[in-house]
Short mmCIF file of C-alpha atoms in Angstrom, two decimals:
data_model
loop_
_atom_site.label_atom_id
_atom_site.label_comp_id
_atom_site.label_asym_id
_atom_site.label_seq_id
_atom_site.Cartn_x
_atom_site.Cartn_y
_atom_site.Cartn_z
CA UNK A 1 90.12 70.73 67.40
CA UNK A 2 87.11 73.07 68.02
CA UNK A 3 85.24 73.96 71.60
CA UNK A 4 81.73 73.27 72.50
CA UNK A 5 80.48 76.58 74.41
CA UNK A 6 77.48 76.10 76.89
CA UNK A 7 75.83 79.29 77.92
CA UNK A 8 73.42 79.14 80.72
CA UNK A 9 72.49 82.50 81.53
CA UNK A 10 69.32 84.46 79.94
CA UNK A 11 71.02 87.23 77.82
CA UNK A 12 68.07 89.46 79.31
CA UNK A 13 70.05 89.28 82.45
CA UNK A 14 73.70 88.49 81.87
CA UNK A 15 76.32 89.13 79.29
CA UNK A 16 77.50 85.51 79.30
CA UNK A 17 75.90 84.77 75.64
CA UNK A 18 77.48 88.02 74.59
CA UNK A 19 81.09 87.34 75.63
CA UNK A 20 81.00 84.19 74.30
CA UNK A 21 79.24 85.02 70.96
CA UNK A 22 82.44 88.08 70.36
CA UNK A 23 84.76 85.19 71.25
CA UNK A 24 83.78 82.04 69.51
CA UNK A 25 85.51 80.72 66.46
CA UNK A 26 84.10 79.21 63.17
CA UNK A 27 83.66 75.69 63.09
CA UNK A 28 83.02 75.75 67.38
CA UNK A 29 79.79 75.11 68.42
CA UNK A 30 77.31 76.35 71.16
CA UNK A 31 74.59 74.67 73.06
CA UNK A 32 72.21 77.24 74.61
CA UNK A 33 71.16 75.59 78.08
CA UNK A 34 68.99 76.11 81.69
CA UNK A 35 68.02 79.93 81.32
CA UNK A 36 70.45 80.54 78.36
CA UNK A 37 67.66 79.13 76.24
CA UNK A 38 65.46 82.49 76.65
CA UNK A 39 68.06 83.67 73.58
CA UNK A 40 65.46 82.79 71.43
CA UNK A 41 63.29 85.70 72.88
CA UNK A 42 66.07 87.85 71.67
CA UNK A 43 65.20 90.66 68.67
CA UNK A 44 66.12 93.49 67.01
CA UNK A 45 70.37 93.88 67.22
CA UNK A 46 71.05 91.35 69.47
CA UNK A 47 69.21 88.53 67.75
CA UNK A 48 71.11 90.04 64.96
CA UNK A 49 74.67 89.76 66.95
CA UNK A 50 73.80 85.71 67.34
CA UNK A 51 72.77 85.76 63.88
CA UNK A 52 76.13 86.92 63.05
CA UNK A 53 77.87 84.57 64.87
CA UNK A 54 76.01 81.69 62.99
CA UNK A 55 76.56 83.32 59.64
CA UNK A 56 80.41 83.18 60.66
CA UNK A 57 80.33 79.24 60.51
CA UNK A 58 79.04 78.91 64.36
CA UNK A 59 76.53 76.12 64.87
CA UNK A 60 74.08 76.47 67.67
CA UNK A 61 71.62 74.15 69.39
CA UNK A 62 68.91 75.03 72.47
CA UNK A 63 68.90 71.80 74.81
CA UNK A 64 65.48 70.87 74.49
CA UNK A 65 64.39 70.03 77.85
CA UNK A 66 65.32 73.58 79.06
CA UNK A 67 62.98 75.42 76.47
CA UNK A 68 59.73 72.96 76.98
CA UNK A 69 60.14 73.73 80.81
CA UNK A 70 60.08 77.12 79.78
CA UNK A 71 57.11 77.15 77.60
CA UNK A 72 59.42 77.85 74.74
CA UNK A 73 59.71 76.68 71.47
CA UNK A 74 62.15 76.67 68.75
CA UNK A 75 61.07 79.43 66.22
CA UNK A 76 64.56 80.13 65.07
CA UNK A 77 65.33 77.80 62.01
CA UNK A 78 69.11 78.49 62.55
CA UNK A 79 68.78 77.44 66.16
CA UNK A 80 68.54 73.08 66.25
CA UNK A 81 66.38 71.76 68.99
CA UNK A 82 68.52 68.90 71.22
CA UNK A 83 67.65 66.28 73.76
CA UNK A 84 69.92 65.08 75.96
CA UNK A 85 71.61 62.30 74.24
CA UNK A 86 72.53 64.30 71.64
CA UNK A 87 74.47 67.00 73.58
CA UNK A 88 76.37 64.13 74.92
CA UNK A 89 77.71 63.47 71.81
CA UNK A 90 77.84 66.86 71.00
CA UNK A 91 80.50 67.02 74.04
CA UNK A 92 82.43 64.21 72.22
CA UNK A 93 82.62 65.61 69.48
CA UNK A 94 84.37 68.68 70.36
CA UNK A 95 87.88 69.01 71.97
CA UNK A 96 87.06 70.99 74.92
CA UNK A 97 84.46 72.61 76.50
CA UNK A 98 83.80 76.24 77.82
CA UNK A 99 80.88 76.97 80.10
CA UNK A 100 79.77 80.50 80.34
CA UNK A 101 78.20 80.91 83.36
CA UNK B 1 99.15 71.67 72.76
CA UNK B 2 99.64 72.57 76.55
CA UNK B 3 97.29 70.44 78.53
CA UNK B 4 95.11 72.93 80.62
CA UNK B 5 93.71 76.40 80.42
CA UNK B 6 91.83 78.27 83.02
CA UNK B 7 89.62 80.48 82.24
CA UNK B 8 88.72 82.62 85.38
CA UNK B 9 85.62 85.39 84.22
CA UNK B 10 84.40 86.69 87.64
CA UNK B 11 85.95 89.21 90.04
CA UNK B 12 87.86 88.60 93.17
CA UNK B 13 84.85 89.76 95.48
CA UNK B 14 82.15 87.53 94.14
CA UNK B 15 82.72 84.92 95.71
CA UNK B 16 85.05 81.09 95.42
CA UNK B 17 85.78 81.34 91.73
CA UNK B 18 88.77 83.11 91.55
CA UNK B 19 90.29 81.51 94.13
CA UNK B 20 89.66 77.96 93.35
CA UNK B 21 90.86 78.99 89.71
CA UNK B 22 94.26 80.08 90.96
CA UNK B 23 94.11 77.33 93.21
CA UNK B 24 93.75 74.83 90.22
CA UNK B 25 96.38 76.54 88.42
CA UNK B 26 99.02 75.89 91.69
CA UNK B 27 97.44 72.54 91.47
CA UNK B 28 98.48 71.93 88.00
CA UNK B 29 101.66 73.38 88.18
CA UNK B 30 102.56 71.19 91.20
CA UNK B 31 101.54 68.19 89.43
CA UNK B 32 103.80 69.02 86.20
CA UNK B 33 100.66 70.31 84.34
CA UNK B 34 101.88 72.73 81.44
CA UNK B 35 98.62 74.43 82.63
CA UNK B 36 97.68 78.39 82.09
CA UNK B 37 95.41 80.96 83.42
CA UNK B 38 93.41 83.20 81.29
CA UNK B 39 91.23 86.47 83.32
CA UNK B 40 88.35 87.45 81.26
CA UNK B 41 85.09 89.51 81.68
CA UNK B 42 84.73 90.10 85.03
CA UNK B 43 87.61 88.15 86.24
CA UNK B 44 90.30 91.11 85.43
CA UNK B 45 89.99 92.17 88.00
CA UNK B 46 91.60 89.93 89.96
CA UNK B 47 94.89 91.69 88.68
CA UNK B 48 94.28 94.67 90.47
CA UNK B 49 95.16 95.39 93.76
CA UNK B 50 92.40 96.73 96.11
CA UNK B 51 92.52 99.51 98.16
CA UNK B 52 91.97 97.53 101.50
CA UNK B 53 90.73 93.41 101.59
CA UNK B 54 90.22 94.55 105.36
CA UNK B 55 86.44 94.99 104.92
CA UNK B 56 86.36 91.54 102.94
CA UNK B 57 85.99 88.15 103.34
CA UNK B 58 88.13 87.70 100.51
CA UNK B 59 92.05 87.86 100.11
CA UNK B 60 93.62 90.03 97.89
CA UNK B 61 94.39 87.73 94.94
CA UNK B 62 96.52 90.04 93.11
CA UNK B 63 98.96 89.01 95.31
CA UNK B 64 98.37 85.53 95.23
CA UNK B 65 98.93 85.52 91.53
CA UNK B 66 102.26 87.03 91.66
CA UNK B 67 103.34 83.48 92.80
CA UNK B 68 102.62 82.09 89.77
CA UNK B 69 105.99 82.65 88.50
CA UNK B 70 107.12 80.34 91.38
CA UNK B 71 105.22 77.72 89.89
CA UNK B 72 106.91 78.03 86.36
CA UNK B 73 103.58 79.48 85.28
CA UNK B 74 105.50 82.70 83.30
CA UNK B 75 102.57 84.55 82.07
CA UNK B 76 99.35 85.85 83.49
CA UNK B 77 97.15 85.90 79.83
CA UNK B 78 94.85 88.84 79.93
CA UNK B 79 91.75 89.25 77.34
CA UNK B 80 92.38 92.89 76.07
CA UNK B 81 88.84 94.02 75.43
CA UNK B 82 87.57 92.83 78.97
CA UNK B 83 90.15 95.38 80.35
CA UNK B 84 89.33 97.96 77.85
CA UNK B 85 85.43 97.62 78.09
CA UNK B 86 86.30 98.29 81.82
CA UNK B 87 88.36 101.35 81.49
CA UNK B 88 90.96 99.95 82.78
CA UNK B 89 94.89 100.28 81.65
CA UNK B 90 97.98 97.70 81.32
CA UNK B 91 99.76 99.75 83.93
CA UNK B 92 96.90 99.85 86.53
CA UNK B 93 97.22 96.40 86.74
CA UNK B 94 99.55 95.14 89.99
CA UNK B 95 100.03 91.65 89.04
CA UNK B 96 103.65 91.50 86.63
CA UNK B 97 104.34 89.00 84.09
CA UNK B 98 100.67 89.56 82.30
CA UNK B 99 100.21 89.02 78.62
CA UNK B 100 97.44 91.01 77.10
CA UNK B 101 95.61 89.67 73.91
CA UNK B 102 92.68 90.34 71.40
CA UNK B 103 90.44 88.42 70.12
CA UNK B 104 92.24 86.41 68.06
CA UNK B 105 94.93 85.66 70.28
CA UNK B 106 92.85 84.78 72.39
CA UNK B 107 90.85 82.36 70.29
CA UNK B 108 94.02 80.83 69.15
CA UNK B 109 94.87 80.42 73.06
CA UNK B 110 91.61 78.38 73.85
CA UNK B 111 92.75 76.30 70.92
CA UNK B 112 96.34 75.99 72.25
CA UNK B 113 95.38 73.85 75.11
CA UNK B 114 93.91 70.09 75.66
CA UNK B 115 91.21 71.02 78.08
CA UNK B 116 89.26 74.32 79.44
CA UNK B 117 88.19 74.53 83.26
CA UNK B 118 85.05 77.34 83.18
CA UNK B 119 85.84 79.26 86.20
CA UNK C 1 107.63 75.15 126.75
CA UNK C 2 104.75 71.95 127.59
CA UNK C 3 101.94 71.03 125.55
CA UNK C 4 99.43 72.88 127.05
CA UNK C 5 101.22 76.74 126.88
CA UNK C 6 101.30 76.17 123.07
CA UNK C 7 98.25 78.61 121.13
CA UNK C 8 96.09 76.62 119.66
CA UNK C 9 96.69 74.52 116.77
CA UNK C 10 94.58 72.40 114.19
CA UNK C 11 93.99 68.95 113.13
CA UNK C 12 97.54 69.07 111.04
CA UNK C 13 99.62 71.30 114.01
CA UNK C 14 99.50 74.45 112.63
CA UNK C 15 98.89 77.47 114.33
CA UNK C 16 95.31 78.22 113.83
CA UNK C 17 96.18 82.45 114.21
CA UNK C 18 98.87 83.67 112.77
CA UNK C 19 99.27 86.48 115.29
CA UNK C 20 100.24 83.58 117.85
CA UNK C 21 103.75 82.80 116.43
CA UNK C 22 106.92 83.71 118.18
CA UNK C 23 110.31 82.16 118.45
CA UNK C 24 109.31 80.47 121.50
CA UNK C 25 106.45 78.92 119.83
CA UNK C 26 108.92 77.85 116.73
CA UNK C 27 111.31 76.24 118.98
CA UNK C 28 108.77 73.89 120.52
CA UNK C 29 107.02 73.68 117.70
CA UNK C 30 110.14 72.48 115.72
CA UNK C 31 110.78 70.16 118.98
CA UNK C 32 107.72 68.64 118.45
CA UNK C 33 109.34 67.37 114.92
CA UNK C 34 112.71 66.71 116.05
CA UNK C 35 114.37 69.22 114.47
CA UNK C 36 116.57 71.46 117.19
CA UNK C 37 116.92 75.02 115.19
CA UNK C 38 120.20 76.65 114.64
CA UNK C 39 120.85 79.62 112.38
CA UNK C 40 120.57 77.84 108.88
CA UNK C 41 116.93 77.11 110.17
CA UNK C 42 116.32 80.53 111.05
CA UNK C 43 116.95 81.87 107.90
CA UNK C 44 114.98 79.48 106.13
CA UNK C 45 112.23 80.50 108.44
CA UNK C 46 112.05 84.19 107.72
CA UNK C 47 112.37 83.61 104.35
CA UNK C 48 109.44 81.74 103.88
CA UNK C 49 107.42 84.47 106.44
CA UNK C 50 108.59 87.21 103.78
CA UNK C 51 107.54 84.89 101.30
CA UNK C 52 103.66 84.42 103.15
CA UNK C 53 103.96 88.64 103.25
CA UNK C 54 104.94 88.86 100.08
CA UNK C 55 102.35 85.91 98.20
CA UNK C 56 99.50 85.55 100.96
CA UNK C 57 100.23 81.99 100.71
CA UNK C 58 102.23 78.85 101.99
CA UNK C 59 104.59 77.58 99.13
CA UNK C 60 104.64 73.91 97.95
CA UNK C 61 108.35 72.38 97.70
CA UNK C 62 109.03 74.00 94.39
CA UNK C 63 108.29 77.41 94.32
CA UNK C 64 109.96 76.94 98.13
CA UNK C 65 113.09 75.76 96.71
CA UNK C 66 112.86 78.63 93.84
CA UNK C 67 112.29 81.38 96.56
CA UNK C 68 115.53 80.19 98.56
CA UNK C 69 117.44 80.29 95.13
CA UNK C 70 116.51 83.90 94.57
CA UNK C 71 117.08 85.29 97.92
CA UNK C 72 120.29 82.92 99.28
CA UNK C 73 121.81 81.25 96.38
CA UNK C 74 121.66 78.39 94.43
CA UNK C 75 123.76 76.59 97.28
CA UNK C 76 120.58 76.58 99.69
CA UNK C 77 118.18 76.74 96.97
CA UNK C 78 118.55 73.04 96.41
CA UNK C 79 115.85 70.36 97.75
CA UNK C 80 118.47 68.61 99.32
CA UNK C 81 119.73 71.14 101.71
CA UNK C 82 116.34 71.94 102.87
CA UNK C 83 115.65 68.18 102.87
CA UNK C 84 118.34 67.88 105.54
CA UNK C 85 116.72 70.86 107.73
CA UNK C 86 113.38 70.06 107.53
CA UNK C 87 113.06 66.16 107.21
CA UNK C 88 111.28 64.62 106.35
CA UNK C 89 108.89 67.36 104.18
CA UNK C 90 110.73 70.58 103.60
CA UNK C 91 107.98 72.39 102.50
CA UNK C 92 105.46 71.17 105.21
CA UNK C 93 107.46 71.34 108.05
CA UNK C 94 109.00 75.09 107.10
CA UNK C 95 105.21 76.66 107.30
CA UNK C 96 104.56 74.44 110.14
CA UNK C 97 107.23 76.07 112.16
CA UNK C 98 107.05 79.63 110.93
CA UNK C 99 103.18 79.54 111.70
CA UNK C 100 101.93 79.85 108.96
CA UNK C 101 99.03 77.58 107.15
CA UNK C 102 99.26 74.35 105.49
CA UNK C 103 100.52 74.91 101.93
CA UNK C 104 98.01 73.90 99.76
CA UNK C 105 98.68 70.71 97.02
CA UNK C 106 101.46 69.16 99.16
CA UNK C 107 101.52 65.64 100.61
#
């Protein structure tokens, strides 16, 4: 019964991770996509705020394709790296979906 | 489980979204839908009535949502902190019939309901 | 009233400015249906312009028939006594003739 979140915005820019992160629920999950990705940039308290929703029983990915375009990699050991096919079944696996945007 | 939730985040003058969220909500309700409409973040706004739409390319949608009612949709579902983060009050909003929740209400909403359009 | 001294209209026969509607312009549009108003149709038809005032919108059939409850009774409120104003589509036709746009989700 749980929601998938998407959040595509860079948290630099936009609240979007931030509304979603106060919102979510343990056992939901959220898939950090297109410029959302840049979250793993994030330090100090608000690395600490997605931290916190992990702690609370959130699991988060980063879409893979969106952080090698972006020079990015996955530093975060919390944070699991995804390719495509497996945020497809990601989506199936949860009830609903929410797209912050 | 009701079958569809809106969930409408961005304000009236930004553009499409609100509208084709309330739009999808008439949509639903016309087609039987036990479908509901949830204003977040930016989208609370909606529920307050400009001072003039004159200068706008935009309707005023506060109106617009006081239909809803029409439609057998009772309740207007409002995300508490949104408003409060904004300053804004209950009674400064123009649309009736709105239900106000926290977090966990609202949580427990989002779980309440088959499917979520993102508006 | 001919063809040609009617405002402008669009692809469906509505009135593409609201500003352009006056009885005249309801009576031939309503001719144009086959529908010859009387008072009943009248009242129908400012009902649903308080209703556009009131809303900013055109009503589908239901919250049409709802409105009619609330302001005239649940003798009129009823599909079928609109049905035998306006047929064949109530809610269509009623926006059509009061000038106002195409409700929205109605066939």
């Amino acid at each position: 019964m749980s929601t998938l979140h998407t959040v595509n915005k860079s948290p630099f820019q936009s609240q979007c991770l931030y509304n979603c992160t106060d919102l979510i629920a343990p056992g939901d999950s959220l898939v950090l996509i297109e410029d959302g990705v840049y979250a793993l940039k994030l330090g100090g308290e608000e690395r600490a705020r997605l931290l916190n929703a992990i702690k609370q029983g959130t699991r988060v990915y980063a879409l893979n394709a969106d952080l090698q375009t972006r020079g990015l990699d996955s530093s975060w050991a919390e944070i699991k790296t995804i390719d495509d096919s497996e945020f497809v079944e990601l989506c199936c696996k949860h009830q609903r979906i929410q797209s912050w945007y | 489980m009701r079958d569809i939730l809106c969930i409408s985040r961005h304000s009236p003058q930004s553009g499409l979204l609100a509208k084709e969220a309330l739009d999808t909500v008439l949509a639903g309700a016309t087609f039987d839908q036990s479908i509901s409409l949830l204003l977040m973040d930016e989208g609370v706004w909606q529920a307050c009535a400009p001072l003039g739409t004159e200068l706008s390319a935009f309707k005023d949608l506060s109106k617009n949502l006081n239909v809803l009612a029409l439609y057998g949709v009772d309740t207007i579902y409002i995300h508490a902190n949104s408003l409060k983060a904004r300053g804004l009050n209950a009674h400064e909003l123009s649309s009736g019939n709105t239900t106000l929740l926290d977090q966990a209400d609202t949580q427990a909403l989002m779980r309440d309901h088959q499917h979520i359009f993102s508006f | 009233m001919t063809d040609t001294e009617l405002p402008p209209l669009d692809k469906d026969g509505y009135l593409i400015n609201l500003q352009d509607w006056s009885p005249e312009v309801a009576t031939e549009l309503a001719a144009r249906e086959k529908i010859t108003l009387d008072e009943r149709h009248w009242e129908i038809i400012t009902l649903i312009q308080k209703f556009y005032h009131e809303f900013e919108l055109s009503p589908a059939s239901r919250p049409l028939v709802r409105y009619v409850q609330q302001h005239l009774g649940a003798e009129k409120g009823r599909s079928i006594y609109l049905m035998q104003l306006f047929a064949p589509h109530p809610a269509l036709l009623v926006s059509k003739i009061a000038g106002l746009p195409r409700p929205a989700n109605c066939f």
